[in-house]
Short mmCIF file of C-alpha atoms in Angstrom, two decimals:
data_model
loop_
_atom_site.label_atom_id
_atom_site.label_comp_id
_atom_site.label_asym_id
_atom_site.label_seq_id
_atom_site.Cartn_x
_atom_site.Cartn_y
_atom_site.Cartn_z
CA MET A 936 -82.54 7.01 -34.68
CA VAL A 937 -79.08 9.43 -36.12
CA SER A 938 -79.81 11.88 -39.04
CA PHE A 939 -78.03 12.11 -42.15
CA LYS A 940 -80.29 14.96 -43.22
CA TRP A 941 -77.33 17.55 -43.73
CA LEU A 942 -74.87 14.82 -45.26
CA GLU A 943 -77.57 14.74 -48.11
CA THR A 944 -77.09 18.34 -49.03
CA TYR A 945 -72.70 17.27 -49.66
CA VAL A 946 -73.70 13.19 -51.50
CA GLY A 947 -77.00 13.50 -52.48
CA ASP A 948 -79.29 10.25 -51.35
CA LEU A 949 -78.12 8.08 -49.11
CA ASP A 950 -79.50 5.32 -50.02
CA VAL A 951 -77.80 6.08 -53.57
CA PHE A 952 -74.36 6.97 -51.76
CA PHE A 953 -74.14 3.53 -49.40
CA ALA A 954 -75.78 1.71 -52.17
CA TYR A 955 -74.29 -2.51 -51.45
CA ARG A 956 -73.28 -2.92 -54.92
CA THR A 957 -73.08 -6.83 -55.88
CA ALA A 958 -72.00 -8.57 -59.35
CA ARG A 959 -75.42 -10.36 -61.01
CA THR A 960 -75.35 -13.56 -62.09
CA VAL A 961 -77.62 -15.76 -65.10
CA ALA A 962 -78.10 -18.93 -64.27
CA ILE A 963 -78.81 -21.54 -67.20
CA ARG A 964 -81.74 -24.01 -67.03
CA ASP A 965 -79.61 -26.77 -68.73
CA ARG A 966 -78.67 -29.62 -67.02
CA ARG A 967 -75.45 -30.48 -69.34
CA LEU A 968 -73.57 -27.30 -68.46
CA GLY A 969 -74.13 -27.37 -65.09
CA LEU A 970 -72.62 -30.56 -65.04
CA THR A 971 -69.90 -29.89 -66.78
CA LEU A 972 -68.93 -26.88 -64.91
CA LEU A 973 -69.47 -29.61 -60.99
CA VAL A 974 -67.08 -32.19 -63.12
CA LEU A 975 -64.84 -29.21 -64.20
CA GLN A 976 -64.39 -28.34 -60.64
CA LEU A 977 -64.30 -31.44 -59.39
CA ILE A 978 -61.05 -32.13 -60.80
CA ILE A 979 -59.65 -29.06 -59.59
CA ALA A 980 -60.57 -29.53 -56.43
CA GLY A 981 -58.87 -32.68 -56.48
CA TYR A 982 -56.20 -31.25 -57.62
CA VAL A 983 -55.45 -28.75 -55.26
CA ILE A 984 -56.46 -30.83 -52.17
CA LEU A 985 -54.74 -34.72 -53.58
CA TYR A 986 -51.61 -33.02 -55.47
CA GLN A 987 -51.28 -29.72 -53.60
CA VAL A 988 -51.83 -30.36 -50.27
CA VAL A 989 -51.33 -34.23 -49.80
CA LEU A 990 -48.75 -35.09 -51.96
CA SER A 991 -46.73 -32.03 -52.45
CA GLN A 992 -46.88 -30.83 -49.04
CA ASN A 993 -46.80 -27.31 -50.54
CA TYR A 994 -47.64 -25.72 -47.48
CA MET A 995 -44.54 -27.22 -46.54
CA SER A 996 -41.22 -24.61 -46.69
CA PRO A 997 -38.02 -25.97 -47.91
CA SER A 998 -35.36 -26.31 -44.76
CA ASP A 999 -31.13 -26.83 -45.97
CA LEU A 1000 -30.18 -29.19 -42.97
CA VAL A 1001 -26.55 -30.85 -41.95
CA GLY A 1002 -25.76 -34.35 -41.10
CA SER A 1003 -23.04 -35.19 -39.24
CA VAL A 1004 -21.37 -39.28 -39.24
CA ARG A 1005 -19.17 -41.18 -37.42
CA LEU A 1006 -18.02 -44.34 -38.67
CA GLN A 1007 -16.26 -47.50 -37.12
CA MET A 1008 -15.55 -50.83 -38.40
CA GLN A 1009 -15.42 -53.88 -37.06
CA SER A 1010 -13.98 -57.41 -38.02
CA PRO A 1011 -16.53 -60.46 -38.15
CA LYS A 1012 -15.43 -62.35 -34.95
CA ASP A 1013 -18.22 -64.44 -34.84
CA ALA A 1014 -17.12 -67.56 -36.78
CA ARG A 1015 -20.37 -67.79 -37.59
CA PHE A 1016 -20.32 -65.72 -39.80
CA LYS A 1017 -17.43 -65.57 -42.22
CA TRP A 1018 -15.77 -68.21 -44.79
CA VAL A 1019 -15.38 -71.25 -42.19
CA ASN A 1020 -11.71 -71.77 -41.42
CA GLY A 1021 -10.41 -69.10 -43.47
CA ALA A 1022 -11.33 -70.93 -46.41
CA ALA A 1023 -12.20 -68.80 -48.77
CA PRO A 1024 -12.05 -69.45 -52.44
CA TYR A 1025 -9.32 -66.24 -53.14
CA CYS A 1026 -6.98 -67.50 -50.24
CA ALA A 1027 -3.83 -69.57 -51.33
CA GLY A 1028 -4.12 -73.37 -50.68
CA VAL A 1029 -8.13 -73.63 -50.80
CA THR A 1030 -9.29 -76.24 -53.73
CA SER A 1031 -11.96 -77.60 -54.50
CA LEU A 1032 -13.28 -78.84 -57.98
CA ASP A 1033 -16.00 -80.22 -57.32
CA PRO A 1034 -18.56 -76.92 -56.80
CA ARG A 1035 -21.15 -77.02 -53.94
CA ASN A 1036 -24.64 -76.92 -53.19
CA GLY A 1037 -25.91 -73.14 -52.32
CA PRO A 1038 -24.39 -69.83 -52.41
CA ARG A 1039 -20.89 -70.39 -51.80
CA ALA A 1040 -21.00 -73.10 -55.42
CA ASN A 1041 -21.01 -69.46 -57.12
CA PHE A 1042 -17.15 -70.04 -56.64
CA TYR A 1043 -14.71 -71.91 -58.40
CA ALA A 1044 -11.62 -73.37 -57.11
CA LEU A 1045 -8.42 -74.75 -58.70
CA GLU A 1046 -5.76 -76.52 -58.14
CA ASP A 1047 -3.14 -74.71 -60.02
CA GLY A 1048 -4.01 -71.57 -57.85
CA SER A 1049 -6.55 -69.89 -58.99
CA PHE A 1050 -10.55 -69.57 -58.67
CA ALA A 1051 -13.57 -67.51 -60.53
CA TYR A 1052 -16.73 -66.89 -59.22
CA THR A 1053 -19.72 -67.97 -61.90
CA GLY A 1054 -22.35 -66.48 -60.33
CA GLY A 1055 -24.92 -68.63 -60.55
CA GLY A 1056 -23.88 -69.91 -64.11
CA SER A 1057 -20.87 -72.77 -64.96
CA ALA A 1058 -16.85 -72.30 -64.64
CA GLU A 1059 -16.81 -71.83 -68.58
CA GLY A 1060 -16.96 -68.44 -70.12
CA ALA A 1061 -15.50 -67.27 -66.02
CA VAL A 1062 -12.74 -64.84 -65.79
CA PHE A 1063 -10.17 -66.81 -63.35
CA PHE A 1064 -8.09 -64.88 -60.90
CA PRO A 1065 -5.03 -66.06 -58.98
CA GLN A 1066 -4.87 -66.63 -54.86
CA ARG A 1067 -3.30 -65.20 -52.64
CA ASN A 1068 -2.07 -65.53 -49.09
CA CYS A 1069 -5.44 -64.53 -46.64
CA THR A 1070 -4.37 -62.17 -43.95
CA TYR A 1071 -6.37 -62.25 -41.06
CA TYR A 1072 -6.78 -58.73 -40.40
CA ASP A 1073 -9.18 -57.40 -37.57
CA GLU A 1074 -10.70 -53.58 -37.59
CA THR A 1075 -7.51 -52.02 -35.98
CA SER A 1076 -4.34 -53.52 -39.43
CA ALA A 1077 -7.53 -53.99 -42.45
CA ILE A 1078 -7.73 -49.53 -41.68
CA PRO A 1079 -4.73 -47.84 -41.97
CA LEU A 1080 -6.20 -44.35 -41.65
CA ALA A 1081 -8.94 -43.35 -39.16
CA GLU A 1082 -11.32 -40.55 -40.46
CA THR A 1083 -15.01 -40.15 -39.40
CA ASP A 1084 -17.28 -40.39 -42.40
CA ARG A 1085 -14.88 -42.09 -44.71
CA VAL A 1086 -13.33 -45.10 -44.22
CA PHE A 1087 -10.93 -47.19 -46.08
CA LEU A 1088 -11.00 -51.16 -46.00
CA THR A 1089 -8.48 -52.71 -47.74
CA SER A 1090 -9.07 -55.84 -49.66
CA GLU A 1091 -6.01 -56.54 -50.94
CA GLU A 1092 -1.89 -55.73 -49.43
CA ARG A 1093 1.00 -54.91 -51.62
CA THR A 1094 4.49 -55.47 -49.23
CA THR A 1095 7.49 -54.45 -50.47
CA VAL A 1096 10.69 -54.38 -48.09
CA GLN A 1097 12.66 -51.51 -49.52
CA THR A 1098 16.63 -50.67 -48.11
CA VAL A 1099 18.88 -48.43 -49.97
CA ASN A 1100 20.97 -49.42 -52.61
CA ALA A 1101 24.29 -50.05 -50.54
CA SER A 1102 26.23 -50.36 -53.39
CA VAL A 1103 25.47 -46.52 -54.43
CA CYS A 1104 24.67 -45.48 -50.88
CA ALA A 1105 27.86 -44.94 -48.16
CA ALA A 1106 26.21 -46.10 -45.16
CA ALA A 1107 26.54 -42.80 -42.97
CA GLU A 1108 24.85 -41.36 -45.97
CA ALA A 1109 22.16 -44.47 -46.38
CA ALA A 1110 21.02 -43.64 -42.62
CA TYR A 1111 19.35 -40.61 -42.96
CA LEU A 1112 19.01 -40.60 -47.09
CA SER A 1113 21.25 -37.56 -47.54
CA SER A 1114 22.43 -37.96 -50.75
CA PRO A 1115 20.19 -38.63 -53.70
CA ALA A 1116 21.84 -41.66 -54.97
CA CYS A 1117 19.82 -43.09 -51.80
CA VAL A 1118 17.61 -44.54 -53.52
CA PHE A 1119 15.03 -47.44 -51.70
CA TYR A 1120 15.69 -50.64 -53.44
CA PRO A 1121 14.25 -52.97 -55.28
CA PRO A 1122 11.10 -50.99 -57.20
CA TYR A 1123 7.29 -51.65 -56.31
CA ASN A 1124 6.58 -54.75 -58.97
CA LYS A 1125 3.06 -55.73 -58.42
CA ASN A 1126 4.10 -59.36 -60.78
CA ASP A 1127 7.41 -59.84 -58.89
CA ALA A 1128 6.25 -62.05 -55.74
CA ALA A 1129 10.27 -61.55 -55.19
CA VAL A 1130 10.06 -57.94 -54.46
CA THR A 1131 6.31 -57.54 -53.56
CA ARG A 1132 4.16 -60.04 -52.02
CA ARG A 1133 0.02 -59.73 -52.55
CA SER A 1134 -1.90 -60.90 -49.54
CA PHE A 1135 -6.06 -60.86 -49.16
CA VAL A 1136 -7.58 -59.15 -46.38
CA ALA A 1137 -10.26 -62.41 -45.54
CA ASP A 1138 -13.64 -61.84 -44.90
CA ILE A 1139 -13.75 -58.41 -45.60
CA GLU A 1140 -17.21 -58.54 -47.64
CA TRP A 1141 -18.25 -59.57 -44.08
CA PHE A 1142 -16.62 -56.82 -41.82
CA THR A 1143 -19.66 -54.88 -40.15
CA LEU A 1144 -19.87 -51.04 -40.42
CA LEU A 1145 -21.16 -48.71 -37.69
CA VAL A 1146 -23.30 -45.42 -39.30
CA ASP A 1147 -23.83 -42.78 -36.12
CA HIS A 1148 -25.19 -40.19 -37.92
CA ASN A 1149 -27.71 -37.44 -37.37
CA MET A 1150 -28.89 -34.44 -38.84
CA ASN A 1151 -29.82 -31.04 -38.04
CA ALA A 1152 -32.17 -28.14 -39.97
CA PRO A 1153 -31.94 -24.66 -38.39
CA LEU A 1154 -34.69 -23.49 -39.79
CA ALA A 1155 -37.07 -26.01 -39.40
CA ARG A 1156 -35.41 -25.85 -36.55
CA LEU A 1157 -35.52 -29.65 -36.68
CA SER A 1158 -32.52 -32.22 -34.84
CA TYR A 1159 -32.58 -35.45 -34.61
CA THR A 1160 -30.00 -38.72 -33.80
CA VAL A 1161 -30.30 -42.12 -36.27
CA GLU A 1162 -31.69 -43.48 -33.01
CA GLN A 1163 -34.75 -40.32 -33.44
CA MET A 1164 -35.55 -41.86 -36.91
CA ALA A 1165 -36.89 -44.77 -38.94
CA GLY A 1166 -34.62 -45.38 -41.25
CA ARG A 1167 -33.87 -48.27 -44.14
CA ILE A 1168 -31.48 -49.44 -46.72
CA MET A 1169 -32.56 -49.68 -50.24
CA ASP A 1170 -30.87 -51.01 -53.62
CA GLY A 1171 -30.58 -49.32 -57.11
CA SER A 1172 -34.28 -49.92 -57.88
CA GLY A 1173 -35.95 -48.28 -55.20
CA ASN A 1174 -36.44 -51.47 -53.17
CA ASP A 1175 -35.78 -52.02 -49.23
CA ILE A 1176 -32.82 -54.11 -48.36
CA ASP A 1177 -32.83 -56.47 -45.42
CA PRO A 1178 -29.54 -56.31 -44.17
CA CYS A 1179 -30.00 -59.46 -42.66
CA ALA A 1180 -31.04 -61.43 -45.96
CA THR A 1181 -27.82 -61.77 -47.40
CA TYR A 1182 -26.40 -63.54 -43.79
CA ILE A 1183 -29.23 -65.94 -44.16
CA LYS A 1184 -28.91 -66.84 -47.25
CA ASN A 1185 -24.51 -67.14 -46.51
CA PHE A 1186 -24.81 -69.00 -43.39
CA GLY A 1187 -28.49 -69.31 -42.14
CA ALA A 1188 -28.36 -67.38 -39.29
CA CYS A 1189 -28.10 -63.19 -38.36
CA PRO A 1190 -26.06 -62.01 -35.94
CA ASP A 1191 -28.50 -60.21 -33.44
CA PHE A 1192 -26.39 -56.59 -33.90
CA ILE A 1193 -27.30 -56.15 -38.01
CA ALA A 1194 -29.86 -53.76 -37.95
CA VAL A 1195 -30.78 -50.81 -39.73
CA GLY A 1196 -33.93 -48.96 -38.40
CA VAL A 1197 -33.91 -49.98 -34.82
CA ALA A 1198 -35.22 -48.27 -32.21
CA GLY A 1199 -32.53 -46.94 -29.75
CA LEU A 1200 -30.15 -48.40 -31.57
CA PRO A 1201 -26.60 -46.76 -34.36
CA ASP A 1202 -27.68 -48.96 -37.85
CA ILE A 1203 -25.08 -51.75 -38.48
CA LEU A 1204 -24.49 -53.69 -41.56
CA SER A 1205 -21.81 -55.80 -43.52
CA ILE A 1206 -19.63 -54.44 -46.24
CA ARG A 1207 -21.71 -57.18 -48.03
CA ASN A 1208 -25.42 -55.63 -47.47
CA LEU A 1209 -23.67 -51.61 -48.75
CA MET A 1210 -22.43 -54.07 -51.89
CA GLU A 1211 -25.72 -55.33 -52.25
CA ALA A 1212 -27.68 -52.04 -52.35
CA ALA A 1213 -25.01 -50.66 -55.03
CA GLY A 1214 -25.69 -53.61 -57.24
CA ILE A 1215 -21.66 -55.43 -56.60
CA ASP A 1216 -22.27 -59.25 -55.77
CA THR A 1217 -18.79 -60.09 -55.39
CA LEU A 1218 -15.86 -58.45 -55.63
CA ASP A 1219 -13.85 -61.64 -57.52
CA ARG A 1220 -15.09 -59.65 -60.76
CA PRO A 1221 -13.17 -58.36 -63.62
CA LEU A 1222 -13.03 -54.23 -62.69
CA GLY A 1223 -13.96 -53.03 -65.75
CA ALA A 1224 -13.39 -54.50 -68.88
CA ALA A 1225 -10.81 -57.37 -68.39
CA ALA A 1226 -7.16 -57.19 -69.63
CA PRO A 1227 -6.45 -60.16 -71.74
CA GLY A 1228 -4.31 -62.08 -70.36
CA GLN A 1229 -4.16 -60.26 -66.92
CA PRO A 1230 -7.53 -59.47 -65.19
CA GLU A 1231 -8.14 -57.48 -62.30
CA SER A 1232 -10.37 -58.22 -59.85
CA SER A 1233 -11.76 -55.15 -57.95
CA ARG A 1234 -10.76 -57.61 -54.96
CA GLU A 1235 -6.73 -56.87 -56.51
CA GLN A 1236 -7.49 -53.02 -57.25
CA GLY A 1237 -10.17 -51.72 -55.25
CA ILE A 1238 -13.93 -49.66 -55.53
CA VAL A 1239 -15.49 -47.01 -54.41
CA LEU A 1240 -19.03 -47.15 -52.73
CA LEU A 1241 -20.70 -43.62 -52.55
CA LEU A 1242 -23.26 -44.03 -49.20
CA ASP A 1243 -25.45 -41.21 -49.02
CA ILE A 1244 -27.56 -40.55 -46.36
CA SER A 1245 -31.30 -38.77 -46.92
CA TYR A 1246 -33.68 -37.21 -44.79
CA SER A 1247 -36.51 -36.28 -45.02
CA ASN A 1248 -39.62 -35.57 -43.26
CA LEU A 1249 -42.24 -35.68 -45.78
CA TYR A 1250 -44.96 -38.68 -46.12
CA LEU A 1251 -43.92 -39.59 -48.92
CA GLY A 1252 -40.02 -38.90 -49.81
CA GLY A 1253 -40.06 -40.65 -46.47
CA VAL A 1254 -39.04 -44.04 -45.53
CA ARG A 1255 -40.79 -47.11 -43.59
CA GLY A 1256 -38.80 -48.62 -41.24
CA THR A 1257 -36.40 -50.91 -41.96
CA ARG A 1258 -37.56 -54.90 -40.51
CA SER A 1259 -34.72 -56.78 -40.44
CA ALA A 1260 -34.34 -60.96 -39.09
CA ALA A 1261 -32.43 -59.07 -36.24
CA GLY A 1262 -34.94 -56.80 -34.31
CA ALA A 1263 -38.01 -55.23 -35.29
CA SER A 1264 -38.55 -52.32 -37.16
CA ARG A 1265 -38.55 -48.74 -36.23
CA ARG A 1266 -41.83 -45.90 -36.24
CA PHE A 1267 -41.16 -42.68 -34.91
CA PRO A 1268 -41.20 -40.98 -32.57
CA ARG A 1269 -41.28 -44.74 -30.12
CA SER A 1270 -40.59 -44.31 -26.76
CA ALA A 1271 -38.83 -47.02 -24.68
CA ALA A 1272 -41.82 -48.83 -23.53
CA THR A 1273 -43.14 -49.75 -27.32
CA LEU A 1274 -40.10 -51.27 -28.07
CA THR A 1275 -40.64 -54.97 -29.66
CA PRO A 1276 -38.02 -57.65 -27.87
CA ARG A 1277 -35.88 -59.28 -30.77
CA ARG A 1278 -36.11 -62.12 -31.80
CA THR A 1279 -33.80 -65.12 -30.32
CA ARG A 1280 -32.57 -67.93 -32.99
CA SER A 1281 -30.53 -71.02 -31.75
CA ARG A 1282 -27.48 -71.78 -33.88
CA PRO A 1283 -27.01 -73.33 -36.60
CA PRO A 1284 -24.97 -76.75 -36.70
CA PRO A 1285 -21.07 -75.89 -37.48
CA ARG A 1286 -20.42 -76.40 -41.14
CA SER A 1287 -17.78 -78.78 -42.09
CA ALA A 1288 -15.05 -77.85 -44.23
CA PRO A 1289 -15.70 -78.09 -47.90
CA PRO A 1290 -14.66 -81.39 -49.77
CA SER A 1291 -10.76 -81.72 -51.57
CA MET B 86 -37.63 -37.62 -39.72
CA SER B 87 -36.50 -40.44 -42.23
CA TYR B 88 -33.42 -41.14 -43.86
CA THR B 89 -32.73 -43.93 -46.19
CA TYR B 90 -29.05 -45.57 -47.23
CA LYS B 91 -28.49 -44.93 -51.18
CA VAL B 92 -25.16 -46.87 -51.70
CA THR B 93 -24.15 -46.39 -55.27
CA THR B 94 -20.42 -46.97 -56.94
CA ILE B 95 -18.21 -45.14 -59.50
CA PRO B 96 -17.66 -48.18 -62.61
CA ASN B 97 -14.23 -48.96 -63.31
CA THR B 98 -12.40 -47.13 -60.15
CA GLU B 99 -9.94 -48.16 -58.13
CA TYR B 100 -9.07 -47.03 -54.71
CA LYS B 101 -5.08 -47.67 -53.04
CA PHE B 102 -3.53 -45.87 -50.63
CA VAL B 103 -0.08 -46.40 -50.13
CA THR B 104 1.79 -45.76 -46.98
CA SER B 105 5.43 -47.36 -45.40
CA ALA B 106 6.96 -48.13 -42.35
CA SER B 107 10.27 -47.64 -41.30
CA PRO B 108 11.96 -49.93 -38.36
CA TYR B 109 13.07 -47.98 -35.07
CA ASN B 110 16.25 -46.49 -35.70
CA ASN B 111 17.13 -47.51 -39.37
CA GLU B 112 16.13 -45.16 -42.03
CA SER B 113 17.70 -47.13 -44.37
CA GLN B 114 14.87 -49.33 -44.59
CA ARG B 115 11.09 -49.70 -44.91
CA VAL B 116 8.34 -51.54 -45.69
CA LEU B 117 5.98 -49.91 -48.33
CA TYR B 118 2.36 -50.60 -48.23
CA ASN B 119 0.43 -50.54 -51.17
CA ARG B 120 -3.51 -51.26 -50.16
CA HIS B 121 -6.28 -51.46 -52.17
CA GLY B 122 -9.80 -51.41 -50.53
CA VAL B 123 -12.96 -50.74 -50.62
CA ARG B 124 -13.47 -46.68 -50.21
CA ILE B 125 -16.57 -45.53 -48.46
CA ILE B 126 -17.39 -41.92 -48.52
CA VAL B 127 -20.83 -40.82 -46.99
CA THR B 128 -22.53 -37.62 -47.38
CA THR B 129 -25.97 -36.50 -46.51
CA SER B 130 -28.56 -35.09 -48.48
CA GLY B 131 -31.92 -34.30 -48.40
CA LYS B 132 -35.79 -32.36 -48.46
CA VAL B 133 -36.84 -31.09 -44.74
CA GLY B 134 -40.08 -28.67 -44.56
CA TYR B 135 -41.86 -26.98 -42.39
CA PHE B 136 -44.99 -25.36 -42.30
CA ASN B 137 -45.66 -21.90 -43.39
CA VAL B 138 -48.41 -19.62 -43.07
CA MET B 139 -47.82 -17.01 -45.76
CA LEU B 140 -46.47 -20.13 -48.51
CA ALA B 141 -49.49 -22.03 -48.24
CA LEU B 142 -51.46 -19.27 -48.19
CA VAL B 143 -49.93 -18.57 -51.30
CA ASN B 144 -50.00 -21.64 -52.58
CA LEU B 145 -53.80 -22.15 -51.80
CA SER B 146 -55.18 -19.05 -53.28
CA VAL B 147 -53.02 -19.58 -56.33
CA SER B 148 -54.19 -22.98 -56.54
CA PHE B 149 -58.63 -21.91 -55.74
CA SER B 150 -58.21 -19.06 -58.35
CA LEU B 151 -58.04 -21.69 -61.16
CA PHE B 152 -61.62 -22.71 -60.28
CA ALA B 153 -61.94 -19.03 -62.41
CA VAL B 154 -60.69 -21.30 -65.39
CA ALA B 155 -63.74 -24.20 -65.39
CA THR B 156 -65.82 -20.59 -65.24
CA TYR B 157 -63.53 -19.60 -67.99
CA ILE B 158 -63.56 -23.30 -70.29
CA MET B 159 -67.41 -22.79 -69.28
CA ASP B 160 -67.49 -19.62 -70.69
CA TYR B 161 -66.14 -20.32 -73.98
CA LEU B 162 -68.49 -23.48 -74.73
CA LEU B 163 -71.57 -21.40 -73.47
CA LEU B 164 -70.97 -18.55 -76.49
CA SER B 165 -69.04 -20.50 -78.98
CA CYS B 166 -69.75 -24.03 -78.79
CA CYS B 167 -73.52 -24.70 -77.65
CA PRO B 168 -76.17 -25.08 -80.47
CA LEU B 169 -78.60 -22.75 -78.57
CA ARG B 170 -75.67 -20.20 -78.16
CA SER B 171 -77.13 -16.92 -79.71
CA LEU B 172 -79.90 -17.67 -76.63
CA TYR B 173 -76.94 -17.79 -74.13
CA ARG B 174 -75.50 -15.35 -75.01
CA GLN B 175 -79.42 -12.83 -74.76
CA TYR B 176 -79.24 -14.12 -71.50
CA LYS B 177 -75.50 -13.32 -70.54
CA GLU B 178 -74.70 -10.63 -72.02
CA ARG B 179 -76.45 -6.98 -71.42
CA THR B 180 -76.74 -5.19 -74.88
CA THR B 181 -76.99 -1.48 -74.94
CA ILE B 182 -78.45 0.65 -78.28
CA ASP B 183 -75.99 2.26 -79.91
CA ILE B 184 -74.79 4.79 -77.87
CA THR B 185 -72.52 6.55 -80.74
CA ASP B 186 -76.22 6.93 -82.73
CA LEU B 187 -77.94 8.15 -80.51
CA ARG B 188 -74.96 10.59 -79.51
CA LYS B 189 -75.01 11.42 -83.42
CA ALA B 190 -78.89 11.77 -83.42
CA VAL B 191 -78.66 14.70 -80.54
CA LYS B 192 -75.53 16.42 -81.68
CA GLU B 193 -77.14 18.88 -83.70
CA ARG B 194 -79.63 19.26 -81.45
CA PRO B 195 -78.41 21.12 -77.99
CA GLU B 196 -82.50 20.72 -76.66
CA ALA B 197 -82.48 17.94 -77.16
CA MET B 198 -79.19 15.91 -75.38
CA ALA B 199 -80.48 18.05 -72.47
CA ARG B 200 -83.77 16.99 -72.32
CA LEU B 201 -82.08 13.38 -72.26
CA GLU B 202 -80.15 14.54 -69.75
CA GLU B 203 -82.40 15.70 -67.82
CA LEU B 204 -84.90 12.58 -68.55
CA LEU B 205 -82.08 10.32 -66.52
CA ASN B 206 -81.27 12.51 -64.30
CA LYS B 207 -85.18 12.46 -63.22
CA ASP B 208 -85.69 9.41 -63.75
CA PRO B 209 -82.67 6.48 -62.66
CA PHE B 210 -85.46 3.80 -63.91
CA ILE B 211 -85.48 4.37 -68.00
CA VAL B 212 -83.76 1.44 -68.67
CA ASP B 213 -84.94 -0.97 -66.26
CA PRO B 214 -88.82 0.14 -65.33
CA VAL B 215 -89.72 -0.85 -62.24
CA PRO B 216 -92.49 -3.68 -62.71
CA ALA B 217 -96.23 -3.16 -62.62
CA ALA B 218 -96.34 -4.86 -59.23
CA LEU B 219 -93.56 -3.18 -57.26
CA GLN B 220 -95.12 -0.36 -58.61
CA ARG B 221 -98.04 -0.41 -57.57
CA ALA B 222 -96.93 -1.26 -53.96
CA MET B 223 -94.53 1.58 -53.86
CA GLY B 224 -97.46 3.69 -55.24
CA VAL B 225 -100.24 2.91 -52.28
CA LYS B 226 -97.46 3.26 -49.76
CA GLU B 227 -96.76 6.96 -51.21
CA LYS B 228 -100.39 7.83 -51.35
CA ASP B 229 -100.71 6.76 -47.29
CA VAL B 230 -97.89 9.12 -47.00
CA THR B 231 -99.81 12.25 -49.05
CA ARG B 232 -103.19 11.56 -47.50
CA GLU B 233 -101.74 11.46 -44.14
CA ALA B 234 -99.34 14.94 -44.58
CA SER B 235 -102.16 16.41 -46.47
CA ARG B 236 -104.56 16.05 -43.08
CA VAL B 237 -101.86 17.90 -41.12
CA PRO B 238 -101.43 21.70 -41.51
CA LEU B 239 -97.68 22.14 -39.94
CA LEU B 240 -97.86 25.82 -40.89
CA SER B 241 -100.81 27.81 -40.57
CA ALA B 242 -101.87 30.30 -42.98
CA ASN B 243 -100.01 33.15 -41.07
CA ASN B 244 -97.23 30.75 -40.43
CA THR B 245 -97.72 30.13 -37.19
CA ARG B 246 -98.25 26.49 -34.92
CA ASN B 247 -101.73 26.02 -33.02
CA ALA B 248 -102.36 23.85 -31.00
CA ASP B 249 -103.90 21.44 -33.97
CA ASP B 250 -100.57 20.61 -34.63
CA ASP B 251 -99.15 20.34 -31.18
CA LEU B 252 -102.07 17.37 -30.98
CA TYR B 253 -100.83 15.57 -34.30
CA LEU B 254 -97.20 16.03 -33.59
CA ALA B 255 -98.29 14.58 -29.73
CA SER B 256 -99.77 11.15 -30.57
CA HIS B 257 -97.53 10.79 -33.47
#
């Protein structure tokens, strides 16, 4: 064995120099104290494990993400999923003194060319709006400007035909607007039917919106497209919205392409779904406080909807896949082999026109 | 990875888009389109996390250091609130003699201080005496070593080794 006797001349007793120093504890033989300490430690352990690890996932470092969106609008092509024969209550010529049963009974049309949305209540106290001519635009005509991550869908169009005032502007100047006196006439006036033709675009609530989005988180090295993620749409209370529910409520059936969170497909939902998520049940309500004598509805003035797509890979910040009537719920990751086939539905009988 | 659609609206807001169109080669006429409608603005947001070893270790270390809080709380209850706190204090705390008094007592007597230091340096078990049982065990071993050693004259009177010394060393 190696001798360290020579080292003792410098450091003294080697047993003392290399002594193992350890803490000394006191064991107090009292079960109450021991159990109290155990309870405290269990509470702390529970906080650490349940809250820090499981709930908060504090072992995950946050990363910024970048999302890109492509929107594509389409007008309703299937006659089953819009007002029958263009008989929307806001269209001129539609009259009904008797509210019908079912969801459409919320509208009350009068012979004088006005109508009201009663919201399921009586016509008393409802605000009546004028009916207008309806135009049956497709998506190309209803959307005046092509954009990528935002879209504007026309609900009311006010058209004014103007010419340069020939009484103050010579023909040569009128052709090129080369004189300050050459102004277009008549001036726009929304309340003068002789000047401005106002028309509603029919069935805009049943226009469908395709939302094709994807995200990228550089720090986390994560990148997903919409087909690879599970998703859902929520209302203001945090409840899931089934995009097919409103179709079934109004038409008794749901288009096959309506789905949110279906594997392998982008999301397609209607403007009505977006309104429902925003807490708007109809566009035929006064915009803000109703002006006495001249109420303006949201259909006449327009609204702004902010659609926020929130991504998360934390299981409590994440979401379940939405099960729509036309599709299956989606879980991530999911291969094509596990796709659930869509349920088919028989066509409902054609609906008759409202009684006059 | 998952996503959620949330739709909100700004109350009492309206939106319109005004365009015009003129017939071909006729700048003196135009159709003014004043469109009101639904404006949909899409934004993306969210929280994405990735596993970070350092962050995990730091958070877990900080969290588990909370266990010391439990011990601190118990010690406080033990020494301040429990009925037998005086007894607990005697077991938990080690109180020395009054060093100040001792210092005062030996201050005026240098020989007493020297004697005290010599005593403390020589015997490390003055404060904690070795239990009698261990003393007896250690004493027997030392006696054995002493007895054996006394039978081995490694050096003769004239400081030279002899045959008995070699025989002893060879057998050990």
